[in-house]
Amino acid sequence: HETAIIGENVKIGKNVSIHAHCVLEDDVEIGDNTVIMPLVYIGEGSKIGCDGLIYANVSIRDNIIIGDRVIIHCGAVIGSDGFGFTPDPTNHSPYKIPQIGSVVIEDDVEIGANTTIDRATISETLIKNGTKLDNLVQIAHNVVIGKDCCLAAQTGIAGSSQLGDRINMAGQSGVIGHLTLGENTVIYSKTAVTKDIPPGSHLSGIPARPHKQELRFQASIRKMPELLQEFNKLQKRVVELEEKLHELEKEES
């Protein structure tokens, strides 16, 4: 489109469609048959493979690598700074650690609307082949997500955690930083993973525990009002029996 702004040394493949008001900075590379919808920003040195589809208002920062057949939905941000701060020894205010790494998104990945993937501190944040991210997913710096994973909306992965292949995470679940989750794991909705997880696990709850164990725990909680009422009756009965026993002891003495 004539309103698109194209920088220097940009390489555009065959049959590429660049719509209105897009910005491609210097040294960007776009593969064959890729479609870039209106108002997309692609930062300096970033590379997008063939047959991709980048919807409107996507921001792709500098030096990002995106593979073939990748779909990125509206409003997603790829390569924003990781949340890296340390206390300033002079005044204890948060001191920003420069985030100079990259994001690598392999082939056949789909990224939902308003999802954010932060660049690594030094190396790369990596999303492997075939993984699908829903809307409003947060991937922090230095995270590695394996092949063919599915992460539902409002899932959050904290910095430097690693997910194995074929992991499914339901909505509003989360993983704290620097953990490893084994392949073929299922994380149920609203689960908080706080420790390393072996392959093939099925987890739910806060903190995460085996799913069947959590179901039993939740069933027990639902019975608590009845159990508390019964406990109060038993406690009252014990007091009555103690009083009678005390009276009998007095009579015998």
PDB file of C-alpha atoms in Angstrom:
ATOM      1  CA  HIS A   1       0.000   0.000   0.000  1.00  0.00           C
ATOM      2  CA  GLU A   2       1.248   3.481  -0.823  1.00  0.00           C
ATOM      3  CA  THR A   3       0.873   4.623   2.803  1.00  0.00           C
ATOM      4  CA  ALA A   4       3.209   1.924   4.121  1.00  0.00           C
ATOM      5  CA  ILE A   5       6.626   3.123   5.310  1.00  0.00           C
ATOM      6  CA  ILE A   6       9.458   0.861   4.171  1.00  0.00           C
ATOM      7  CA  GLY A   7      12.990   1.330   5.540  1.00  0.00           C
ATOM      8  CA  GLU A   8      16.333   0.698   3.873  1.00  0.00           C
ATOM      9  CA  ASN A   9      17.590  -2.756   2.847  1.00  0.00           C
ATOM     10  CA  VAL A  10      14.168  -4.343   3.412  1.00  0.00           C
ATOM     11  CA  LYS A  11      13.796  -7.699   1.633  1.00  0.00           C
ATOM     12  CA  ILE A  12      10.255  -8.551   0.543  1.00  0.00           C
ATOM     13  CA  GLY A  13       9.486 -11.945  -1.001  1.00  0.00           C
ATOM     14  CA  LYS A  14       7.079 -12.879  -3.781  1.00  0.00           C
ATOM     15  CA  ASN A  15       3.320 -12.252  -3.491  1.00  0.00           C
ATOM     16  CA  VAL A  16       3.662 -10.361  -0.205  1.00  0.00           C
ATOM     17  CA  SER A  17       0.757  -8.081   0.739  1.00  0.00           C
ATOM     18  CA  ILE A  18       1.527  -5.034   2.912  1.00  0.00           C
ATOM     19  CA  HIS A  19      -1.585  -3.044   3.844  1.00  0.00           C
ATOM     20  CA  ALA A  20      -2.147   0.591   4.812  1.00  0.00           C
ATOM     21  CA  HIS A  21       0.025   2.462   7.319  1.00  0.00           C
ATOM     22  CA  CYS A  22       2.387  -0.413   8.095  1.00  0.00           C
ATOM     23  CA  VAL A  23       5.938   0.420   9.178  1.00  0.00           C
ATOM     24  CA  LEU A  24       8.858  -1.841   8.245  1.00  0.00           C
ATOM     25  CA  GLU A  25      12.142  -0.596   9.686  1.00  0.00           C
ATOM     26  CA  ASP A  26      15.589  -1.103   8.135  1.00  0.00           C
ATOM     27  CA  ASP A  27      16.845  -4.614   7.316  1.00  0.00           C
ATOM     28  CA  VAL A  28      13.467  -6.317   7.794  1.00  0.00           C
ATOM     29  CA  GLU A  29      12.888  -9.523   5.804  1.00  0.00           C
ATOM     30  CA  ILE A  30       9.442 -10.806   4.768  1.00  0.00           C
ATOM     31  CA  GLY A  31       9.039 -14.266   3.195  1.00  0.00           C
ATOM     32  CA  ASP A  32       6.905 -15.236   0.204  1.00  0.00           C
ATOM     33  CA  ASN A  33       3.083 -15.089   0.374  1.00  0.00           C
ATOM     34  CA  THR A  34       2.969 -13.366   3.759  1.00  0.00           C
ATOM     35  CA  VAL A  35       0.115 -10.926   4.449  1.00  0.00           C
ATOM     36  CA  ILE A  36       0.652  -7.925   6.725  1.00  0.00           C
ATOM     37  CA  MET A  37      -2.591  -6.170   7.640  1.00  0.00           C
ATOM     38  CA  PRO A  38      -2.945  -2.409   8.397  1.00  0.00           C
ATOM     39  CA  LEU A  39      -1.034  -0.577  11.134  1.00  0.00           C
ATOM     40  CA  VAL A  40       1.527  -3.316  11.784  1.00  0.00           C
ATOM     41  CA  TYR A  41       4.957  -2.258  13.089  1.00  0.00           C
ATOM     42  CA  ILE A  42       8.004  -4.446  12.381  1.00  0.00           C
ATOM     43  CA  GLY A  43      11.239  -3.363  14.043  1.00  0.00           C
ATOM     44  CA  GLU A  44      14.729  -3.182  12.615  1.00  0.00           C
ATOM     45  CA  GLY A  45      16.340  -6.471  11.628  1.00  0.00           C
ATOM     46  CA  SER A  46      13.281  -8.642  12.245  1.00  0.00           C
ATOM     47  CA  LYS A  47      12.560 -11.584   9.958  1.00  0.00           C
ATOM     48  CA  ILE A  48       9.201 -13.153   9.106  1.00  0.00           C
ATOM     49  CA  GLY A  49       8.974 -16.389   7.117  1.00  0.00           C
ATOM     50  CA  CYS A  50       6.726 -17.515   4.284  1.00  0.00           C
ATOM     51  CA  ASP A  51       2.921 -17.858   4.215  1.00  0.00           C
ATOM     52  CA  GLY A  52       2.439 -15.843   7.410  1.00  0.00           C
ATOM     53  CA  LEU A  53      -0.550 -13.731   8.417  1.00  0.00           C
ATOM     54  CA  ILE A  54      -0.017 -10.706  10.647  1.00  0.00           C
ATOM     55  CA  TYR A  55      -3.297  -9.037  11.623  1.00  0.00           C
ATOM     56  CA  ALA A  56      -3.826  -5.327  12.285  1.00  0.00           C
ATOM     57  CA  ASN A  57      -2.105  -3.414  15.089  1.00  0.00           C
ATOM     58  CA  VAL A  58       0.517  -6.062  15.812  1.00  0.00           C
ATOM     59  CA  SER A  59       3.858  -4.760  17.097  1.00  0.00           C
ATOM     60  CA  ILE A  60       6.978  -6.789  16.355  1.00  0.00           C
ATOM     61  CA  ARG A  61      10.058  -5.227  17.901  1.00  0.00           C
ATOM     62  CA  ASP A  62      13.625  -5.277  16.579  1.00  0.00           C
ATOM     63  CA  ASN A  63      15.621  -8.441  15.793  1.00  0.00           C
ATOM     64  CA  ILE A  64      12.707 -10.857  16.180  1.00  0.00           C
ATOM     65  CA  ILE A  65      12.733 -14.144  14.238  1.00  0.00           C
ATOM     66  CA  ILE A  66       9.372 -15.555  13.098  1.00  0.00           C
ATOM     67  CA  GLY A  67       9.092 -18.771  11.098  1.00  0.00           C
ATOM     68  CA  ASP A  68       6.813 -19.971   8.306  1.00  0.00           C
ATOM     69  CA  ARG A  69       2.997 -20.143   8.434  1.00  0.00           C
ATOM     70  CA  VAL A  70       2.791 -18.133  11.651  1.00  0.00           C
ATOM     71  CA  ILE A  71      -0.495 -16.348  12.453  1.00  0.00           C
ATOM     72  CA  ILE A  72      -0.428 -13.367  14.832  1.00  0.00           C
ATOM     73  CA  HIS A  73      -3.757 -11.806  15.807  1.00  0.00           C
ATOM     74  CA  CYS A  74      -4.634  -8.161  16.444  1.00  0.00           C
ATOM     75  CA  GLY A  75      -2.841  -6.239  19.156  1.00  0.00           C
ATOM     76  CA  ALA A  76      -0.189  -8.831  19.972  1.00  0.00           C
ATOM     77  CA  VAL A  77       3.220  -7.497  21.028  1.00  0.00           C
ATOM     78  CA  ILE A  78       6.283  -9.575  20.217  1.00  0.00           C
ATOM     79  CA  GLY A  79       9.631  -8.614  21.732  1.00  0.00           C
ATOM     80  CA  SER A  80       8.754  -6.008  24.338  1.00  0.00           C
ATOM     81  CA  ASP A  81      11.284  -5.669  27.156  1.00  0.00           C
ATOM     82  CA  GLY A  82      11.345  -8.421  29.745  1.00  0.00           C
ATOM     83  CA  PHE A  83      10.373  -7.397  33.271  1.00  0.00           C
ATOM     84  CA  GLY A  84      13.907  -7.288  34.656  1.00  0.00           C
ATOM     85  CA  PHE A  85      14.717  -5.026  37.599  1.00  0.00           C
ATOM     86  CA  THR A  86      17.086  -5.103  40.566  1.00  0.00           C
ATOM     87  CA  PRO A  87      17.230  -2.823  43.629  1.00  0.00           C
ATOM     88  CA  ASP A  88      19.474   0.194  43.111  1.00  0.00           C
ATOM     89  CA  PRO A  89      22.014   0.054  45.999  1.00  0.00           C
ATOM     90  CA  THR A  90      22.081   3.838  46.259  1.00  0.00           C
ATOM     91  CA  ASN A  91      18.371   4.485  46.776  1.00  0.00           C
ATOM     92  CA  HIS A  92      16.705   1.024  46.638  1.00  0.00           C
ATOM     93  CA  SER A  93      14.551   2.063  43.682  1.00  0.00           C
ATOM     94  CA  PRO A  94      14.044  -0.578  40.966  1.00  0.00           C
ATOM     95  CA  TYR A  95      16.962  -0.423  38.505  1.00  0.00           C
ATOM     96  CA  LYS A  96      16.164  -1.588  34.983  1.00  0.00           C
ATOM     97  CA  ILE A  97      18.283  -4.442  33.626  1.00  0.00           C
ATOM     98  CA  PRO A  98      18.729  -3.971  29.855  1.00  0.00           C
ATOM     99  CA  GLN A  99      16.840  -6.604  27.865  1.00  0.00           C
ATOM    100  CA  ILE A 100      19.001  -7.139  24.799  1.00  0.00           C
ATOM    101  CA  GLY A 101      17.930 -10.642  23.760  1.00  0.00           C
ATOM    102  CA  SER A 102      15.394 -11.692  21.155  1.00  0.00           C
ATOM    103  CA  VAL A 103      12.249 -13.739  20.543  1.00  0.00           C
ATOM    104  CA  VAL A 104      12.259 -16.742  18.219  1.00  0.00           C
ATOM    105  CA  ILE A 105       8.917 -18.096  17.034  1.00  0.00           C
ATOM    106  CA  GLU A 106       9.196 -21.292  15.021  1.00  0.00           C
ATOM    107  CA  ASP A 107       6.920 -22.604  12.241  1.00  0.00           C
ATOM    108  CA  ASP A 108       3.130 -23.113  12.435  1.00  0.00           C
ATOM    109  CA  VAL A 109       2.658 -21.114  15.640  1.00  0.00           C
ATOM    110  CA  GLU A 110      -0.538 -19.111  16.252  1.00  0.00           C
ATOM    111  CA  ILE A 111      -0.601 -16.175  18.674  1.00  0.00           C
ATOM    112  CA  GLY A 112      -3.889 -14.742  19.947  1.00  0.00           C
ATOM    113  CA  ALA A 113      -5.055 -11.148  20.216  1.00  0.00           C
ATOM    114  CA  ASN A 114      -3.311  -8.937  22.780  1.00  0.00           C
ATOM    115  CA  THR A 115      -0.879 -11.670  23.752  1.00  0.00           C
ATOM    116  CA  THR A 116       2.571 -10.456  24.806  1.00  0.00           C
ATOM    117  CA  ILE A 117       5.887 -12.265  24.414  1.00  0.00           C
ATOM    118  CA  ASP A 118       8.845 -10.532  26.061  1.00  0.00           C
ATOM    119  CA  ARG A 119      12.351 -10.557  24.641  1.00  0.00           C
ATOM    120  CA  ALA A 120      15.073 -12.380  26.552  1.00  0.00           C
ATOM    121  CA  THR A 121      17.538 -10.619  28.796  1.00  0.00           C
ATOM    122  CA  ILE A 122      20.487 -11.916  26.757  1.00  0.00           C
ATOM    123  CA  SER A 123      19.646 -14.997  24.669  1.00  0.00           C
ATOM    124  CA  GLU A 124      16.143 -15.698  23.320  1.00  0.00           C
ATOM    125  CA  THR A 125      12.578 -16.355  24.357  1.00  0.00           C
ATOM    126  CA  LEU A 126      11.569 -19.402  22.300  1.00  0.00           C
ATOM    127  CA  ILE A 127       8.170 -20.643  21.082  1.00  0.00           C
ATOM    128  CA  LYS A 128       8.636 -23.973  19.295  1.00  0.00           C
ATOM    129  CA  ASN A 129       6.866 -25.483  16.276  1.00  0.00           C
ATOM    130  CA  GLY A 130       3.098 -25.864  16.275  1.00  0.00           C
ATOM    131  CA  THR A 131       2.335 -24.167  19.588  1.00  0.00           C
ATOM    132  CA  LYS A 132      -0.925 -22.205  19.903  1.00  0.00           C
ATOM    133  CA  LEU A 133      -1.375 -19.267  22.273  1.00  0.00           C
ATOM    134  CA  ASP A 134      -4.834 -17.893  23.040  1.00  0.00           C
ATOM    135  CA  ASN A 135      -5.714 -14.224  23.577  1.00  0.00           C
ATOM    136  CA  LEU A 136      -4.213 -12.356  26.553  1.00  0.00           C
ATOM    137  CA  VAL A 137      -1.378 -14.786  27.252  1.00  0.00           C
ATOM    138  CA  GLN A 138       1.787 -13.420  28.906  1.00  0.00           C
ATOM    139  CA  ILE A 139       5.135 -15.062  28.114  1.00  0.00           C
ATOM    140  CA  ALA A 140       7.988 -13.550  30.129  1.00  0.00           C
ATOM    141  CA  HIS A 141      11.659 -13.209  29.204  1.00  0.00           C
ATOM    142  CA  ASN A 142      13.819 -16.293  28.583  1.00  0.00           C
ATOM    143  CA  VAL A 143      10.836 -18.675  28.608  1.00  0.00           C
ATOM    144  CA  VAL A 144      10.991 -21.763  26.383  1.00  0.00           C
ATOM    145  CA  ILE A 145       7.700 -23.320  25.258  1.00  0.00           C
ATOM    146  CA  GLY A 146       7.931 -26.720  23.595  1.00  0.00           C
ATOM    147  CA  LYS A 147       6.309 -28.071  20.443  1.00  0.00           C
ATOM    148  CA  ASP A 148       2.533 -28.380  19.976  1.00  0.00           C
ATOM    149  CA  CYS A 149       1.581 -26.757  23.285  1.00  0.00           C
ATOM    150  CA  CYS A 150      -1.795 -25.045  23.819  1.00  0.00           C
ATOM    151  CA  LEU A 151      -2.085 -22.175  26.316  1.00  0.00           C
ATOM    152  CA  ALA A 152      -5.575 -20.762  26.942  1.00  0.00           C
ATOM    153  CA  ALA A 153      -6.500 -17.154  27.691  1.00  0.00           C
ATOM    154  CA  GLN A 154      -4.973 -15.292  30.640  1.00  0.00           C
ATOM    155  CA  THR A 155      -2.266 -17.879  31.161  1.00  0.00           C
ATOM    156  CA  GLY A 156       1.023 -16.458  32.436  1.00  0.00           C
ATOM    157  CA  ILE A 157       4.508 -17.985  32.311  1.00  0.00           C
ATOM    158  CA  ALA A 158       7.095 -16.231  34.484  1.00  0.00           C
ATOM    159  CA  GLY A 159      10.704 -15.673  33.460  1.00  0.00           C
ATOM    160  CA  SER A 160      13.078 -18.502  32.517  1.00  0.00           C
ATOM    161  CA  SER A 161      10.546 -21.320  32.950  1.00  0.00           C
ATOM    162  CA  GLN A 162      10.666 -24.147  30.415  1.00  0.00           C
ATOM    163  CA  LEU A 163       7.646 -26.068  29.146  1.00  0.00           C
ATOM    164  CA  GLY A 164       8.094 -29.430  27.451  1.00  0.00           C
ATOM    165  CA  ASP A 165       6.298 -30.554  24.300  1.00  0.00           C
ATOM    166  CA  ARG A 166       2.505 -31.007  24.106  1.00  0.00           C
ATOM    167  CA  ILE A 167       1.621 -29.196  27.339  1.00  0.00           C
ATOM    168  CA  ASN A 168      -1.959 -27.952  27.685  1.00  0.00           C
ATOM    169  CA  MET A 169      -2.738 -25.083  30.072  1.00  0.00           C
ATOM    170  CA  ALA A 170      -6.329 -23.995  30.738  1.00  0.00           C
ATOM    171  CA  GLY A 171      -7.428 -20.408  31.331  1.00  0.00           C
ATOM    172  CA  GLN A 172      -6.010 -18.234  34.114  1.00  0.00           C
ATOM    173  CA  SER A 173      -3.348 -20.764  35.061  1.00  0.00           C
ATOM    174  CA  GLY A 174       0.200 -19.696  35.817  1.00  0.00           C
ATOM    175  CA  VAL A 175       3.772 -20.888  36.273  1.00  0.00           C
ATOM    176  CA  ILE A 176       6.274 -19.132  38.532  1.00  0.00           C
ATOM    177  CA  GLY A 177       9.797 -18.438  37.297  1.00  0.00           C
ATOM    178  CA  HIS A 178      12.703 -20.832  36.705  1.00  0.00           C
ATOM    179  CA  LEU A 179      10.628 -24.038  36.653  1.00  0.00           C
ATOM    180  CA  THR A 180      10.625 -27.024  34.294  1.00  0.00           C
ATOM    181  CA  LEU A 181       7.361 -28.696  33.243  1.00  0.00           C
ATOM    182  CA  GLY A 182       7.638 -32.142  31.689  1.00  0.00           C
ATOM    183  CA  GLU A 183       6.051 -33.023  28.354  1.00  0.00           C
ATOM    184  CA  ASN A 184       2.413 -34.154  27.968  1.00  0.00           C
ATOM    185  CA  THR A 185       1.354 -32.312  31.120  1.00  0.00           C
ATOM    186  CA  VAL A 186      -2.157 -30.888  31.610  1.00  0.00           C
ATOM    187  CA  ILE A 187      -2.662 -27.822  33.813  1.00  0.00           C
ATOM    188  CA  TYR A 188      -6.308 -27.171  34.700  1.00  0.00           C
ATOM    189  CA  SER A 189      -7.947 -23.736  34.982  1.00  0.00           C
ATOM    190  CA  LYS A 190      -6.816 -21.313  37.720  1.00  0.00           C
ATOM    191  CA  THR A 191      -3.884 -23.525  38.730  1.00  0.00           C
ATOM    192  CA  ALA A 192      -0.666 -22.057  40.155  1.00  0.00           C
ATOM    193  CA  VAL A 193       2.409 -24.168  39.413  1.00  0.00           C
ATOM    194  CA  THR A 194       5.091 -23.505  42.042  1.00  0.00           C
ATOM    195  CA  LYS A 195       7.578 -26.363  41.571  1.00  0.00           C
ATOM    196  CA  ASP A 196       9.088 -28.531  38.830  1.00  0.00           C
ATOM    197  CA  ILE A 197       6.612 -30.985  37.300  1.00  0.00           C
ATOM    198  CA  PRO A 198       7.397 -34.485  35.925  1.00  0.00           C
ATOM    199  CA  PRO A 199       6.157 -35.520  32.458  1.00  0.00           C
ATOM    200  CA  GLY A 200       2.550 -36.627  32.074  1.00  0.00           C
ATOM    201  CA  SER A 201       1.219 -34.793  35.134  1.00  0.00           C
ATOM    202  CA  HIS A 202      -2.395 -33.626  35.502  1.00  0.00           C
ATOM    203  CA  LEU A 203      -2.496 -30.722  37.954  1.00  0.00           C
ATOM    204  CA  SER A 204      -4.989 -28.287  39.463  1.00  0.00           C
ATOM    205  CA  GLY A 205      -5.359 -26.033  42.493  1.00  0.00           C
ATOM    206  CA  ILE A 206      -3.347 -23.367  44.318  1.00  0.00           C
ATOM    207  CA  PRO A 207      -0.644 -24.481  44.765  1.00  0.00           C
ATOM    208  CA  ALA A 208      -0.805 -27.135  42.066  1.00  0.00           C
ATOM    209  CA  ARG A 209      -1.341 -30.740  43.154  1.00  0.00           C
ATOM    210  CA  PRO A 210      -2.436 -33.918  41.323  1.00  0.00           C
ATOM    211  CA  HIS A 211      -5.854 -33.242  39.812  1.00  0.00           C
ATOM    212  CA  LYS A 212      -7.689 -36.155  41.473  1.00  0.00           C
ATOM    213  CA  GLN A 213      -6.285 -35.140  44.846  1.00  0.00           C
ATOM    214  CA  GLU A 214      -7.481 -31.573  44.290  1.00  0.00           C
ATOM    215  CA  LEU A 215     -10.967 -32.818  43.359  1.00  0.00           C
ATOM    216  CA  ARG A 216     -11.177 -34.752  46.633  1.00  0.00           C
ATOM    217  CA  PHE A 217      -9.986 -31.664  48.509  1.00  0.00           C
ATOM    218  CA  GLN A 218     -12.627 -29.472  46.854  1.00  0.00           C
ATOM    219  CA  ALA A 219     -15.343 -32.032  47.592  1.00  0.00           C
ATOM    220  CA  SER A 220     -14.294 -32.014  51.252  1.00  0.00           C
ATOM    221  CA  ILE A 221     -14.461 -28.216  51.402  1.00  0.00           C
ATOM    222  CA  ARG A 222     -18.064 -28.286  50.164  1.00  0.00           C
ATOM    223  CA  LYS A 223     -18.966 -30.535  53.106  1.00  0.00           C
ATOM    224  CA  MET A 224     -17.361 -28.224  55.651  1.00  0.00           C
ATOM    225  CA  PRO A 225     -20.564 -26.395  56.763  1.00  0.00           C
ATOM    226  CA  GLU A 226     -22.294 -29.701  57.537  1.00  0.00           C
ATOM    227  CA  LEU A 227     -19.189 -31.127  59.186  1.00  0.00           C
ATOM    228  CA  LEU A 228     -18.761 -27.993  61.314  1.00  0.00           C
ATOM    229  CA  GLN A 229     -22.370 -28.195  62.447  1.00  0.00           C
ATOM    230  CA  GLU A 230     -21.903 -31.853  63.364  1.00  0.00           C
ATOM    231  CA  PHE A 231     -18.655 -31.036  65.151  1.00  0.00           C
ATOM    232  CA  ASN A 232     -20.383 -28.369  67.241  1.00  0.00           C
ATOM    233  CA  LYS A 233     -23.064 -30.887  68.246  1.00  0.00           C
ATOM    234  CA  LEU A 234     -20.431 -33.438  69.231  1.00  0.00           C
ATOM    235  CA  GLN A 235     -18.460 -30.826  71.146  1.00  0.00           C
ATOM    236  CA  LYS A 236     -21.587 -29.852  73.089  1.00  0.00           C
ATOM    237  CA  ARG A 237     -22.324 -33.518  73.781  1.00  0.00           C
ATOM    238  CA  VAL A 238     -18.775 -34.056  75.087  1.00  0.00           C
ATOM    239  CA  VAL A 239     -19.203 -31.131  77.499  1.00  0.00           C
ATOM    240  CA  GLU A 240     -22.471 -32.623  78.767  1.00  0.00           C
ATOM    241  CA  LEU A 241     -20.876 -36.040  79.279  1.00  0.00           C
ATOM    242  CA  GLU A 242     -17.923 -34.507  81.112  1.00  0.00           C
ATOM    243  CA  GLU A 243     -20.307 -32.697  83.452  1.00  0.00           C
ATOM    244  CA  LYS A 244     -22.215 -35.929  84.177  1.00  0.00           C
ATOM    245  CA  LEU A 245     -18.960 -37.787  84.759  1.00  0.00           C
ATOM    246  CA  HIS A 246     -17.864 -35.085  87.162  1.00  0.00           C
ATOM    247  CA  GLU A 247     -21.153 -35.418  89.092  1.00  0.00           C
ATOM    248  CA  LEU A 248     -20.781 -39.217  89.296  1.00  0.00           C
ATOM    249  CA  GLU A 249     -17.261 -38.852  90.620  1.00  0.00           C
ATOM    250  CA  LYS A 250     -18.567 -36.493  93.309  1.00  0.00           C
ATOM    251  CA  GLU A 251     -21.297 -38.960  94.360  1.00  0.00           C
ATOM    252  CA  GLU A 252     -18.812 -41.829  94.633  1.00  0.00           C
ATOM    253  CA  SER A 253     -16.486 -39.769  96.763  1.00  0.00           C
TER     254      SER A 253
END
